[in-house]
mmCIF file of C-alpha atoms in Angstrom:
data_model
loop_
_atom_site.group_PDB
_atom_site.id
_atom_site.type_symbol
_atom_site.label_atom_id
_atom_site.label_comp_id
_atom_site.label_asym_id
_atom_site.label_seq_id
_atom_site.Cartn_x
_atom_site.Cartn_y
_atom_site.Cartn_z
ATOM 1 C CA SER A 282 106.950 107.656 24.840
ATOM 2 C CA TRP A 283 106.691 110.813 26.876
ATOM 3 C CA GLU A 284 109.657 113.148 26.961
ATOM 4 C CA PRO A 285 109.740 116.335 29.052
ATOM 5 C CA LEU A 286 110.410 119.697 27.507
ATOM 6 C CA PRO A 287 114.088 120.584 27.549
ATOM 7 C CA HIS A 288 115.464 123.127 30.018
ATOM 8 C CA TRP A 289 112.630 122.782 32.546
ATOM 9 C CA ASP A 290 113.736 122.042 36.085
ATOM 10 C CA SER A 291 111.790 119.640 38.288
ATOM 11 C CA ALA A 292 110.146 122.419 40.317
ATOM 12 C CA ARG A 293 108.719 123.921 37.139
ATOM 13 C CA TRP A 294 107.351 120.536 36.049
ATOM 14 C CA CYS A 295 105.878 119.930 39.516
ATOM 15 C CA ASP A 296 104.055 123.264 39.330
ATOM 16 C CA LEU A 297 102.680 122.423 35.894
ATOM 17 C CA CYS A 298 101.649 118.884 36.887
ATOM 18 C CA GLU A 299 100.012 120.143 40.076
ATOM 19 C CA ALA A 300 98.077 122.708 38.081
ATOM 20 C CA LEU A 301 97.003 120.165 35.487
ATOM 21 C CA CYS A 302 95.834 117.708 38.170
ATOM 22 C CA LEU A 303 93.482 120.362 39.547
ATOM 23 C CA GLN A 304 90.323 121.676 37.893
ATOM 24 C CA LEU A 305 91.168 124.256 35.254
ATOM 25 C CA VAL A 306 89.094 127.410 35.798
ATOM 26 C CA ASP A 307 90.729 129.745 33.291
ATOM 27 C CA ILE A 308 93.766 129.960 31.045
ATOM 28 C CA GLN A 309 95.326 133.143 29.733
ATOM 29 C CA TRP A 310 98.384 133.566 27.604
ATOM 30 C CA LYS A 311 100.372 136.265 25.938
ATOM 31 C CA LEU A 312 103.180 136.417 23.473
ATOM 32 C CA GLY A 313 106.027 138.635 24.560
ATOM 33 C CA MET A 314 109.351 139.793 23.263
ATOM 34 C CA ALA A 315 112.324 140.193 25.557
ATOM 35 C CA VAL A 316 114.158 143.077 23.929
ATOM 36 C CA SER A 317 116.929 143.690 26.439
ATOM 37 C CA SER A 318 118.237 142.807 29.854
ATOM 38 C CA ASP A 319 120.774 144.101 32.349
ATOM 39 C CA THR A 320 123.492 142.060 30.668
ATOM 40 C CA CYS A 321 122.408 142.128 27.017
ATOM 41 C CA ARG A 322 121.312 145.188 25.054
ATOM 42 C CA SER A 323 119.544 143.348 22.236
ATOM 43 C CA LEU A 324 117.878 140.025 23.020
ATOM 44 C CA ASN A 325 114.949 140.030 20.584
ATOM 45 C CA CYS A 326 113.777 136.762 22.107
ATOM 46 C CA PRO A 327 110.068 135.858 21.802
ATOM 47 C CA TYR A 328 108.393 133.897 24.590
ATOM 48 C CA VAL A 329 104.944 132.672 25.621
ATOM 49 C CA MET A 330 103.633 133.454 29.115
ATOM 50 C CA VAL A 331 100.875 131.109 30.310
ATOM 51 C CA MET A 332 98.694 131.855 33.339
ATOM 52 C CA LEU A 333 96.499 129.042 34.660
ATOM 53 C CA LYS A 334 93.737 129.628 37.199
ATOM 54 C CA VAL A 335 92.917 126.338 38.928
ATOM 55 C CA ALA A 336 90.671 125.112 41.720
ATOM 56 C CA ASP A 337 91.561 122.377 44.187
ATOM 57 C CA PRO A 338 88.927 119.850 45.318
ATOM 58 C CA SER A 339 87.787 122.215 48.109
ATOM 59 C CA GLY A 340 87.168 125.011 45.580
ATOM 60 C CA GLN A 341 90.205 127.080 46.603
ATOM 61 C CA ILE A 342 91.420 128.953 43.515
ATOM 62 C CA CYS A 343 95.060 129.720 42.830
ATOM 63 C CA GLN A 344 97.073 130.919 39.864
ATOM 64 C CA LYS A 345 100.103 129.285 38.303
ATOM 65 C CA SER A 346 102.192 130.934 35.630
ATOM 66 C CA PHE A 347 105.194 129.991 33.559
ATOM 67 C CA GLU A 348 107.127 131.197 30.531
ATOM 68 C CA MET A 349 108.312 129.159 27.573
ATOM 69 C CA THR A 350 110.495 129.825 24.594
ATOM 70 C CA ILE A 351 108.779 129.403 21.234
ATOM 71 C CA PRO A 352 110.410 125.956 20.650
ATOM 72 C CA GLN A 353 109.284 124.834 24.126
ATOM 73 C CA PHE A 354 105.741 126.038 23.390
ATOM 74 C CA GLN A 355 105.724 124.237 20.036
ATOM 75 C CA ASN A 356 106.847 121.049 21.774
ATOM 76 C CA LEU A 357 104.097 121.407 24.405
ATOM 77 C CA HIS A 358 101.551 122.063 21.647
ATOM 78 C CA SER A 359 102.655 118.873 19.910
ATOM 79 C CA HIS A 360 102.119 116.903 23.123
ATOM 80 C CA PHE A 361 98.625 118.358 23.542
ATOM 81 C CA LYS A 362 97.782 117.455 19.933
ATOM 82 C CA ASP A 363 98.850 113.877 20.709
ATOM 83 C CA ILE A 364 96.694 113.865 23.849
ATOM 84 C CA ALA A 365 93.688 115.180 21.886
ATOM 85 C CA ALA A 366 94.152 112.495 19.242
ATOM 86 C CA VAL A 367 94.176 109.759 21.876
ATOM 87 C CA MET A 368 91.144 111.255 23.629
ATOM 88 C CA GLU A 369 89.176 111.106 20.353
ATOM 89 C CA THR A 370 89.646 107.337 20.267
ATOM 90 C CA VAL A 371 88.010 106.688 23.652
#
């Protein structure tokens, strides 16, 4: 059964689903480290930033981006591995 990643609000999922329903033109990612913020001097929190470039059916290109914690990224990676395994059977 499919379970969404924790801590993602519906708007974030809608953006991701919309991007995935379009034609993927390019994907870029980077690993970052949040080291501090206005309210916390020492975060030391790694994250993954994903930038998707997609085209709609008319060819209009737009970019979608989102950030994930490492556990969220690992969960997403697991889902994509499951998808790839199913795709190999068809």
